[in-house]
mmCIF file of N, CA and C in Angstrom:
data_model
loop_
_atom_site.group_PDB
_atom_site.id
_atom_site.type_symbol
_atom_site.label_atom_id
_atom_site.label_comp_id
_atom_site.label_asym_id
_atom_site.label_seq_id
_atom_site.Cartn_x
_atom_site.Cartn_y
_atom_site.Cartn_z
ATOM 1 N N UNK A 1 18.281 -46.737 1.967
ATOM 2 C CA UNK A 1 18.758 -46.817 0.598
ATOM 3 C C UNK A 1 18.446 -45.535 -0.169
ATOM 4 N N UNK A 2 17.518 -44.675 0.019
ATOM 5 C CA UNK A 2 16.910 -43.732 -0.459
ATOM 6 C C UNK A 2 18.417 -42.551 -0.334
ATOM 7 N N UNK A 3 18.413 -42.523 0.944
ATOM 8 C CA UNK A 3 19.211 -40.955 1.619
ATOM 9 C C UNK A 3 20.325 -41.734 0.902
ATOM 10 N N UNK A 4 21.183 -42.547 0.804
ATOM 11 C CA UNK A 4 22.590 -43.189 0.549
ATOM 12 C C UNK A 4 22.296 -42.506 -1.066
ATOM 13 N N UNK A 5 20.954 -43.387 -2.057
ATOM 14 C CA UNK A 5 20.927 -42.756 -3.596
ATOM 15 C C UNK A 5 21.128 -41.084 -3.596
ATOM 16 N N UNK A 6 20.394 -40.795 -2.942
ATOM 17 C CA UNK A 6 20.347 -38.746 -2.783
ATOM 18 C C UNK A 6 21.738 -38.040 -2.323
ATOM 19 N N UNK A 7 22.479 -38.702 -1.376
ATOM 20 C CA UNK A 7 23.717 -38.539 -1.260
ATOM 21 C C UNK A 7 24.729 -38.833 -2.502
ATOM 22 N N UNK A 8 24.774 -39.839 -3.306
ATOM 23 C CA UNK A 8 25.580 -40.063 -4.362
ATOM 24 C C UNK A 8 24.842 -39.666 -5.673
ATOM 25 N N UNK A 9 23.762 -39.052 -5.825
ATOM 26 C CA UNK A 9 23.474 -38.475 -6.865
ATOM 27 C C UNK A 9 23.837 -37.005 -6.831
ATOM 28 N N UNK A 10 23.546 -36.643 -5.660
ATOM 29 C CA UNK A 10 23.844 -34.524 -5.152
ATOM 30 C C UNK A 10 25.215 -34.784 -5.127
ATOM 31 N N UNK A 11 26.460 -35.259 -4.615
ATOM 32 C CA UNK A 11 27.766 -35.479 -4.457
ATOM 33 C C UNK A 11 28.253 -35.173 -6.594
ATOM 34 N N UNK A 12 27.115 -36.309 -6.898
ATOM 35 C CA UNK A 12 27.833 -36.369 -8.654
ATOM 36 C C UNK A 12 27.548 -35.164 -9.017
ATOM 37 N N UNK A 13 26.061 -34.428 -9.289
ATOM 38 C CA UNK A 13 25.653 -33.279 -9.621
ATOM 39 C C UNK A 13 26.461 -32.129 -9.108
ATOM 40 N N UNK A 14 26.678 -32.004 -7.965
ATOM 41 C CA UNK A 14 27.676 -30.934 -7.912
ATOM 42 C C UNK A 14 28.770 -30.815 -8.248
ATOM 43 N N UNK A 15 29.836 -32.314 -8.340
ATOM 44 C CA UNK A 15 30.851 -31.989 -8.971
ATOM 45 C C UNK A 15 30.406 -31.494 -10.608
ATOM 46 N N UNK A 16 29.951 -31.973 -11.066
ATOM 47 C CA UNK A 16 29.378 -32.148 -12.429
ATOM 48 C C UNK A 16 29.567 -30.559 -12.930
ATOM 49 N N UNK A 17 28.318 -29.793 -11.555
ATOM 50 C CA UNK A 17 28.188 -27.993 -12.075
ATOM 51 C C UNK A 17 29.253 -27.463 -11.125
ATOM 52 N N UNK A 18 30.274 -27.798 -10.361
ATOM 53 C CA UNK A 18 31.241 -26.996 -10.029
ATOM 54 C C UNK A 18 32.213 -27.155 -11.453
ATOM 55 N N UNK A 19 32.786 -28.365 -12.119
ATOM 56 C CA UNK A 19 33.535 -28.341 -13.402
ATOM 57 C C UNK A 19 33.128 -27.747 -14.277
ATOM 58 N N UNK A 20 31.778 -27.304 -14.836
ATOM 59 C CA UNK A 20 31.059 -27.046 -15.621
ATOM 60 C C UNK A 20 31.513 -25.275 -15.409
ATOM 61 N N UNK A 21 31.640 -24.834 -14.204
ATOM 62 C CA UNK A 21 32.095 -23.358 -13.695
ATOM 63 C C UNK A 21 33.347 -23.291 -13.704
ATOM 64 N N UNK A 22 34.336 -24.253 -13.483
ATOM 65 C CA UNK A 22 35.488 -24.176 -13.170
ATOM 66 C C UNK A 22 35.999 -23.887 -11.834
ATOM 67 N N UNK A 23 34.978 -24.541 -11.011
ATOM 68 C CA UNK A 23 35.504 -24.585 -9.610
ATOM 69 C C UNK A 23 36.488 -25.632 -9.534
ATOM 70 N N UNK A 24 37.351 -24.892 -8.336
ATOM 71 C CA UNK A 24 38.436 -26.202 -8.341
ATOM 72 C C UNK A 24 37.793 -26.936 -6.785
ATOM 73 N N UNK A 25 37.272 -27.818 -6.857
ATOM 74 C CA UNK A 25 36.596 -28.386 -6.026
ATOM 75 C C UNK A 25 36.170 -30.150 -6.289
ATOM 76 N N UNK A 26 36.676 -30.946 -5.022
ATOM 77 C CA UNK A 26 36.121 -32.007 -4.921
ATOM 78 C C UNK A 26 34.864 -32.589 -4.219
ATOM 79 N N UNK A 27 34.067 -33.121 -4.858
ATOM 80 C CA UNK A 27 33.046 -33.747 -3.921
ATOM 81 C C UNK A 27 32.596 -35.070 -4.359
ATOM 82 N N UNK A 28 32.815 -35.797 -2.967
ATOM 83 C CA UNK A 28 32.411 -37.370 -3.429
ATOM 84 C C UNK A 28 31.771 -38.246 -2.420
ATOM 85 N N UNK A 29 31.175 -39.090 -2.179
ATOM 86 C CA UNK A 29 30.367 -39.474 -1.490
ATOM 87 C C UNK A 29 30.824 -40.808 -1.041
ATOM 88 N N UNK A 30 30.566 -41.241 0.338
ATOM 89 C CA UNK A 30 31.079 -42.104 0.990
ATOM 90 C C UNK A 30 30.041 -43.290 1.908
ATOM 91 N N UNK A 31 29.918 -44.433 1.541
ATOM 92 C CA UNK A 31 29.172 -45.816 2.429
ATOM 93 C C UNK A 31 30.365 -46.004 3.492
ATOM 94 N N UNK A 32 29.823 -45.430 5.181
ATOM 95 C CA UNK A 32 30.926 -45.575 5.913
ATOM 96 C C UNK A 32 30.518 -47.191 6.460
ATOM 97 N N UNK A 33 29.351 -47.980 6.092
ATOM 98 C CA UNK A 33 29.369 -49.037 6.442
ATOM 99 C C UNK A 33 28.428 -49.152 7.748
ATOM 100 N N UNK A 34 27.961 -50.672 8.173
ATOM 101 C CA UNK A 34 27.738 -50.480 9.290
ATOM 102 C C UNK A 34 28.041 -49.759 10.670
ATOM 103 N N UNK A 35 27.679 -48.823 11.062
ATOM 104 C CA UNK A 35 28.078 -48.228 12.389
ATOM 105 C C UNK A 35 27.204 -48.219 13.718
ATOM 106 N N UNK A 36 27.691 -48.484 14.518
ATOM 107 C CA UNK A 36 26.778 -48.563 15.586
ATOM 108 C C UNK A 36 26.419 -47.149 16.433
ATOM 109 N N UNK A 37 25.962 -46.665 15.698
ATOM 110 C CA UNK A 37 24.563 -45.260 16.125
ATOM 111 C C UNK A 37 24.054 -45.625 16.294
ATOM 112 N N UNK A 38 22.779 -44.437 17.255
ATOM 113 C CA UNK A 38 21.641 -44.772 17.536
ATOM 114 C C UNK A 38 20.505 -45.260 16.447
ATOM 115 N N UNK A 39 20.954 -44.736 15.433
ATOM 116 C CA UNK A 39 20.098 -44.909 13.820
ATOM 117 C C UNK A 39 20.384 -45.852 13.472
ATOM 118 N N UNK A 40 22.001 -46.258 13.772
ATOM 119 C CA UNK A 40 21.793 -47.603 12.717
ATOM 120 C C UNK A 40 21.379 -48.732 13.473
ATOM 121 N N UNK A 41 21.510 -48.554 14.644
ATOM 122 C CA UNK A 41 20.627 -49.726 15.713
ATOM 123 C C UNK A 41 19.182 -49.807 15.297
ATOM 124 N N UNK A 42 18.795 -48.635 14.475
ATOM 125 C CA UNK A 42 17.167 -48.655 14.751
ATOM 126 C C UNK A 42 16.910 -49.371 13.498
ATOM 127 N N UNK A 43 17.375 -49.221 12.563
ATOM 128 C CA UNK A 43 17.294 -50.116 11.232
ATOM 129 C C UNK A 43 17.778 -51.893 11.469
ATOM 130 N N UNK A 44 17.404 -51.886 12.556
ATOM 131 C CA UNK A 44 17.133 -53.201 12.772
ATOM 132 C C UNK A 44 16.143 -53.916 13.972
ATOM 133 N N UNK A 45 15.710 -55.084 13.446
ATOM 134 C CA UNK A 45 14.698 -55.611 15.462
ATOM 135 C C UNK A 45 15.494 -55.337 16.031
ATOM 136 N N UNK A 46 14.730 -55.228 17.105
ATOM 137 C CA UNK A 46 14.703 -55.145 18.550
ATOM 138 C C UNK A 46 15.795 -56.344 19.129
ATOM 139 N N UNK A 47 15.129 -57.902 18.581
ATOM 140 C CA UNK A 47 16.379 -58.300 18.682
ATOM 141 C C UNK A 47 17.626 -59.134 18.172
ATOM 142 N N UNK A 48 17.918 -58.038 17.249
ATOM 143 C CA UNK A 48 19.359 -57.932 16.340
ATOM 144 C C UNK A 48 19.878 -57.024 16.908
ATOM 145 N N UNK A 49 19.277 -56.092 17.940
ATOM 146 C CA UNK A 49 20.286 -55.159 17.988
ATOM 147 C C UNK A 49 21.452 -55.205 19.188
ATOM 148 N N UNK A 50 21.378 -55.645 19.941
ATOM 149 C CA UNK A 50 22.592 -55.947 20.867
ATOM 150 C C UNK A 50 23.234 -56.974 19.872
ATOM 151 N N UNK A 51 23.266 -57.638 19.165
ATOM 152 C CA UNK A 51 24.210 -58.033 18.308
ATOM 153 C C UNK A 51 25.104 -56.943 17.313
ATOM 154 N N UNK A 52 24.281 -56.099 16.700
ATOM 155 C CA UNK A 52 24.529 -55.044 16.026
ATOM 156 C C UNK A 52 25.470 -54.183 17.130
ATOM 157 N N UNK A 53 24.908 -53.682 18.145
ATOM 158 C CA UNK A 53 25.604 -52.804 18.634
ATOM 159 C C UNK A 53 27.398 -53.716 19.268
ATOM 160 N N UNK A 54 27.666 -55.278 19.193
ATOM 161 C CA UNK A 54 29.117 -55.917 19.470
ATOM 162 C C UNK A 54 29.990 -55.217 18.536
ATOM 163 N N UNK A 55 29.079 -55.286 17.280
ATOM 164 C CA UNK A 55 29.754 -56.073 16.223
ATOM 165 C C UNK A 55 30.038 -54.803 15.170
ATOM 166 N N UNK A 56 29.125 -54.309 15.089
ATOM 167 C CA UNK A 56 29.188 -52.514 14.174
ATOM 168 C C UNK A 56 30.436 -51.910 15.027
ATOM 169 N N UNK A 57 30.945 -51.206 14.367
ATOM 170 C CA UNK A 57 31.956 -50.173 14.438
ATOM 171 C C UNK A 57 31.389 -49.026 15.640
ATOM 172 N N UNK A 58 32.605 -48.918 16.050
ATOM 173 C CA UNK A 58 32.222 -47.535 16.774
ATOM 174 C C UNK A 58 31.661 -46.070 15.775
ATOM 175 N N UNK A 59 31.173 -44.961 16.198
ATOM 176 C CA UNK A 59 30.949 -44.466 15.668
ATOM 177 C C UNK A 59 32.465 -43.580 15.483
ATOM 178 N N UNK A 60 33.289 -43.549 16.206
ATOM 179 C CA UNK A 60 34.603 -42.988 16.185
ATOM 180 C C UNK A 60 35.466 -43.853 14.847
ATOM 181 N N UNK A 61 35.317 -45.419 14.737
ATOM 182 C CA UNK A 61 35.703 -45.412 13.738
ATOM 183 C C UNK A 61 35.068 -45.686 12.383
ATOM 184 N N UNK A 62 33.892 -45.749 12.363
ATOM 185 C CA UNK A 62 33.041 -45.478 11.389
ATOM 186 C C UNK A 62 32.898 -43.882 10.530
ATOM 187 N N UNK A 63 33.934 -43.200 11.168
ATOM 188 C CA UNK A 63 33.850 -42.039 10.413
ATOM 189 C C UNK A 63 35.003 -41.987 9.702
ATOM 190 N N UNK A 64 35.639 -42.409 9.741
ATOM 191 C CA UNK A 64 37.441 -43.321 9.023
ATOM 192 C C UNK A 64 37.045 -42.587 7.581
ATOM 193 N N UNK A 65 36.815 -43.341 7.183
ATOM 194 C CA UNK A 65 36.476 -43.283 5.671
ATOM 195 C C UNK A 65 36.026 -41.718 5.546
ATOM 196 N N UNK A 66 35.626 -41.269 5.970
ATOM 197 C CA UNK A 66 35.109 -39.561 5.712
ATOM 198 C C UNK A 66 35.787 -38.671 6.138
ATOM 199 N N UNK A 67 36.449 -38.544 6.977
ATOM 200 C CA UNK A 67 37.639 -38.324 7.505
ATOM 201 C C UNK A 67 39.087 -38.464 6.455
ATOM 202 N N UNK A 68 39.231 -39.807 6.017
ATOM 203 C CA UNK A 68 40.147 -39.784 5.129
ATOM 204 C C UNK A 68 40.011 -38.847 3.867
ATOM 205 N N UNK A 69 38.971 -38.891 3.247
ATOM 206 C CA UNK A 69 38.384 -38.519 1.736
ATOM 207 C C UNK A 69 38.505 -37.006 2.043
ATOM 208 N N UNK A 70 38.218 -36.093 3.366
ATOM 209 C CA UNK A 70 38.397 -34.868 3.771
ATOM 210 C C UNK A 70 39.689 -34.543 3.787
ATOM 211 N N UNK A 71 40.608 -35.423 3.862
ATOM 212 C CA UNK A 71 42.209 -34.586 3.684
ATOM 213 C C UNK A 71 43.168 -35.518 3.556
ATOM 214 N N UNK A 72 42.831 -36.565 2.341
ATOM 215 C CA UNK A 72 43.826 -37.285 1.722
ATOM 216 C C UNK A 72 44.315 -36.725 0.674
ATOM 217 N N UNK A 73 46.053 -36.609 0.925
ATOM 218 C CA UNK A 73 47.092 -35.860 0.201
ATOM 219 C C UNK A 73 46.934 -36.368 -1.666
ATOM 220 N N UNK A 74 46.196 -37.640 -1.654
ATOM 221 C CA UNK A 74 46.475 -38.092 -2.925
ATOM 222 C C UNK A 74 45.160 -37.739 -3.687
ATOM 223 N N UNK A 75 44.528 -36.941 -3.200
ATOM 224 C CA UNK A 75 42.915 -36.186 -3.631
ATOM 225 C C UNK A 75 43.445 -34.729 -4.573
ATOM 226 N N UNK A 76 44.609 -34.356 -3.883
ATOM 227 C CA UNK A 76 45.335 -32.967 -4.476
ATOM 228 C C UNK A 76 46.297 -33.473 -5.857
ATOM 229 N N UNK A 77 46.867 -34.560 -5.354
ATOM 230 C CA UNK A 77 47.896 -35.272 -6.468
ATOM 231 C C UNK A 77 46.929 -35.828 -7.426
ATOM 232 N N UNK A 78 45.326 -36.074 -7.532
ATOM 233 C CA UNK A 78 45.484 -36.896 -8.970
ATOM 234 C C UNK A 78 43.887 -36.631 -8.414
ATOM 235 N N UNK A 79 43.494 -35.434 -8.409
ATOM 236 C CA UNK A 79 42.024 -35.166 -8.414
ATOM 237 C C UNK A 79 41.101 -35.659 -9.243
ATOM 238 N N UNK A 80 40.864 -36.490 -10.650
ATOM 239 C CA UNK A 80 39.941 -37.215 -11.055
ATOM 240 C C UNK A 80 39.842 -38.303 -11.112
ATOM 241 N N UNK A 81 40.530 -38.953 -9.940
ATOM 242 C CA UNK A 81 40.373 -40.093 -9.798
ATOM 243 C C UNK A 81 39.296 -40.061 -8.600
ATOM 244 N N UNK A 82 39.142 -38.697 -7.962
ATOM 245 C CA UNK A 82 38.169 -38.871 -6.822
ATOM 246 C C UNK A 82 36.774 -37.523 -7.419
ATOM 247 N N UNK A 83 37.025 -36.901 -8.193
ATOM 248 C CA UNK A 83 35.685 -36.314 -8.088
ATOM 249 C C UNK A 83 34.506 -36.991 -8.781
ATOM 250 N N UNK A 84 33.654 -36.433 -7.997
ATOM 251 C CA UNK A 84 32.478 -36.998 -8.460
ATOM 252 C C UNK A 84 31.734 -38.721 -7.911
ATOM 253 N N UNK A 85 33.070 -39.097 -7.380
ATOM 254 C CA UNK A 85 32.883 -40.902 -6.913
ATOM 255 C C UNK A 85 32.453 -41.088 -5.687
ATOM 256 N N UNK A 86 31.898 -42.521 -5.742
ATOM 257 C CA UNK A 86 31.346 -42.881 -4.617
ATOM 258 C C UNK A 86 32.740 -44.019 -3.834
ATOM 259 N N UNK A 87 32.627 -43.797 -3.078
ATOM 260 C CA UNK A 87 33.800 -44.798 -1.812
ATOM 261 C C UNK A 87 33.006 -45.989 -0.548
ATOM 262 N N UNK A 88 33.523 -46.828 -0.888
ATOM 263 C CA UNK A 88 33.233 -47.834 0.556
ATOM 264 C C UNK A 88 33.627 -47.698 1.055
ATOM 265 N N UNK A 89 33.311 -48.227 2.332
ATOM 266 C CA UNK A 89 34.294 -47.750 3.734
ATOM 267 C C UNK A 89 35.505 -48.532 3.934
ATOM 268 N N UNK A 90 36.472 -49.077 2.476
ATOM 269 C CA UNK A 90 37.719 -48.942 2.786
ATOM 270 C C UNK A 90 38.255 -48.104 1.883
ATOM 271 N N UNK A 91 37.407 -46.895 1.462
ATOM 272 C CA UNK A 91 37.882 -45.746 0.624
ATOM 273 C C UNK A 91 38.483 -46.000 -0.415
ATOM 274 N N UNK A 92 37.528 -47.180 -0.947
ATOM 275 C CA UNK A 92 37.874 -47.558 -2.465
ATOM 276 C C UNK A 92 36.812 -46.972 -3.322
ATOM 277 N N UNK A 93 37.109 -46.460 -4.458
ATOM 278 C CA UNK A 93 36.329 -46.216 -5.268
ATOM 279 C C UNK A 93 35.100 -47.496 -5.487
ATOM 280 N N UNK A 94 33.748 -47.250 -6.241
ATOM 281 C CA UNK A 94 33.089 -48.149 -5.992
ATOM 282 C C UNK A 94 31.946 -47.981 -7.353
ATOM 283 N N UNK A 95 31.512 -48.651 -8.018
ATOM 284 C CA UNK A 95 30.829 -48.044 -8.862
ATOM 285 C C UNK A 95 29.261 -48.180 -8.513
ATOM 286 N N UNK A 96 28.407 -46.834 -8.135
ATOM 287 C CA UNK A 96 27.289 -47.263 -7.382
ATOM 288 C C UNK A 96 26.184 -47.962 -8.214
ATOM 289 N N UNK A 97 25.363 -47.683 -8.064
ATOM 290 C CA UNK A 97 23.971 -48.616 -8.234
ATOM 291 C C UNK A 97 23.314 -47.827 -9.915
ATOM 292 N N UNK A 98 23.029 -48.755 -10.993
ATOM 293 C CA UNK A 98 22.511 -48.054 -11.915
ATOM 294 C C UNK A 98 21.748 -46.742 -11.902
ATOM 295 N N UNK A 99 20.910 -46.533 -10.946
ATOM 296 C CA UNK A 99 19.978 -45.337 -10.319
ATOM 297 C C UNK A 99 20.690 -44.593 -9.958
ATOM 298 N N UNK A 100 21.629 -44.630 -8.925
ATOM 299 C CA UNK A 100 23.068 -43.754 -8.679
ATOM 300 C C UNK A 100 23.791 -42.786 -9.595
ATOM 301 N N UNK A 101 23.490 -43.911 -10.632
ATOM 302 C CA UNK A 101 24.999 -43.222 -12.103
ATOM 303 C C UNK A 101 23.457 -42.527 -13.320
ATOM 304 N N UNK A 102 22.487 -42.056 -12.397
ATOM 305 C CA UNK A 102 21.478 -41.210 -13.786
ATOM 306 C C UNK A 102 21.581 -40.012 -13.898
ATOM 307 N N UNK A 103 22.203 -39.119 -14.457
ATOM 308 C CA UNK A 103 22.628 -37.866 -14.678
ATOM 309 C C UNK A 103 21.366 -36.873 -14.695
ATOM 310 N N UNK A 104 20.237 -37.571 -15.212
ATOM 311 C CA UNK A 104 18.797 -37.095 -15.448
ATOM 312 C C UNK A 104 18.158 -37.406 -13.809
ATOM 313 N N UNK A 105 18.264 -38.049 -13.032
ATOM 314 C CA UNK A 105 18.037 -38.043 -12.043
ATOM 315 C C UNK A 105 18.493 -37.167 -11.118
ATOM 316 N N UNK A 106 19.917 -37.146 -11.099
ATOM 317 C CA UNK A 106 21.052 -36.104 -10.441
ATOM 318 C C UNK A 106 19.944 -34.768 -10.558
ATOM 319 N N UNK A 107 19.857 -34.506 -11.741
ATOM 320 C CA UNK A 107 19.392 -33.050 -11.973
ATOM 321 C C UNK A 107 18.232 -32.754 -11.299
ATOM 322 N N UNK A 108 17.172 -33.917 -11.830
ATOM 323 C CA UNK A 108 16.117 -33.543 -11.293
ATOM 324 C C UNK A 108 16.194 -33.263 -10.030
ATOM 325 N N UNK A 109 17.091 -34.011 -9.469
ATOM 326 C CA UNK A 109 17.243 -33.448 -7.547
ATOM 327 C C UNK A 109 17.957 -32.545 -6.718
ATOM 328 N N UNK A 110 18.859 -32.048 -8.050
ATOM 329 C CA UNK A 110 19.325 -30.858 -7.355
ATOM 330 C C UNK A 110 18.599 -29.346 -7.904
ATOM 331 N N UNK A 111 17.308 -29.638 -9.134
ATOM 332 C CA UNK A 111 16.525 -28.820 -8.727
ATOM 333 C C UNK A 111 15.564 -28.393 -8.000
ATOM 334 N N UNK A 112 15.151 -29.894 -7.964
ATOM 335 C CA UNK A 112 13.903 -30.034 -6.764
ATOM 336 C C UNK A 112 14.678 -29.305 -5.263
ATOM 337 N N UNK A 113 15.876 -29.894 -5.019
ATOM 338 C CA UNK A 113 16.641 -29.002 -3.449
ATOM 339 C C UNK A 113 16.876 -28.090 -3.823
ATOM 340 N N UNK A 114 17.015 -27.133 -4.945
ATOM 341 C CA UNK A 114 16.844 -25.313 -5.201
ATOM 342 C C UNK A 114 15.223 -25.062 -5.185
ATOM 343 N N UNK A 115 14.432 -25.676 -5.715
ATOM 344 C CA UNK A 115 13.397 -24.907 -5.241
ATOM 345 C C UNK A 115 12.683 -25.104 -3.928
ATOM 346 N N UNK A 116 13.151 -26.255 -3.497
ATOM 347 C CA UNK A 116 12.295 -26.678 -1.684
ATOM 348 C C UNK A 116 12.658 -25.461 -1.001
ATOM 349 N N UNK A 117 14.458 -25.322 -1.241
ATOM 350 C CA UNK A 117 15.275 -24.569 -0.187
ATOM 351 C C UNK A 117 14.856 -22.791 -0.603
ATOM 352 N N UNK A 118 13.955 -22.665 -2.067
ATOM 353 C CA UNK A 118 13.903 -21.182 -2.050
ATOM 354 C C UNK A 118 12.564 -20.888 -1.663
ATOM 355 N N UNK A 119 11.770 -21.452 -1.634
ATOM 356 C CA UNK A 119 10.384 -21.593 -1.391
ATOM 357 C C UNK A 119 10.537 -21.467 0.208
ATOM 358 N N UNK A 120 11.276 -22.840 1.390
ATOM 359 C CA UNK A 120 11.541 -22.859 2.646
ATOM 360 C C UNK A 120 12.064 -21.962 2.956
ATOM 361 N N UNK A 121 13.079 -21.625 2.681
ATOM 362 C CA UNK A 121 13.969 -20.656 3.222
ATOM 363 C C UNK A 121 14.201 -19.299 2.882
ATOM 364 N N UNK A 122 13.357 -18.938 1.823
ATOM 365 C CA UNK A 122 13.584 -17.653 1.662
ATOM 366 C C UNK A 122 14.366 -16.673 0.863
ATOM 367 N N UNK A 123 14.864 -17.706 0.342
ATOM 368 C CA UNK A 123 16.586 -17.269 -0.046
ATOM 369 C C UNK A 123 16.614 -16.221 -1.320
#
């Protein structure tokens, strides 16, 4: 739940400071749903998971949804209906989780990942 909030808060924040620049740029964040990876097997017992692994999606089509949002024609035709949003994995818009939609949160974390990454990396 953590990485899913950090994903749809950095997704909002950047659209947020690419508009703010006038980048012409979309970014939006996507719940592809249960998938049967090795990870998502592990987020469950030991034994749920041969159930999990029938019944979850392949990982071939568990990427559907991300895949689509990467080069759907109607992203160019009517771009604010997708920046900045979060999608379920039937690439519906979705309105995320109160914590999700904190603009003051957003920030705080995309400064905290400028200074980890200048401190780590050098930059």
């Amino acid at each position: 739940a953590v990485s899913k909030l950090a994903n749809i808060l950095f997704a909002a924040e950047f659209q947020r400071r690419c508009d703010a620049e006038g980048v012409k740029l979309i970014s939006t964040s996507v719940n592809p749903g249960p998938v049967a990876t090795h990870g998502g097997k592990l987020a469950f017992p030991d034994f749920v998971r041969p159930l999990f692994a029938r019944l979850a999606p392949s990982p071939g089509k568990g990427v559907r949804p991300i895949l689509y949002l990467a080069v759907a024609k109607e992203m160019a035709q009517n771009p604010d209906a997708y920046k900045g949003k979060y999608f379920n994995p039937s690439c519906k818009a979705e309105t995320p989780s109160v914590a999700a939609q904190d603009p003051k949160m957003a920030d705080a974390l995309w400064r905290t990942t400028e200074s980890w990454l200048g401190e780590n990396l050098a930059l």
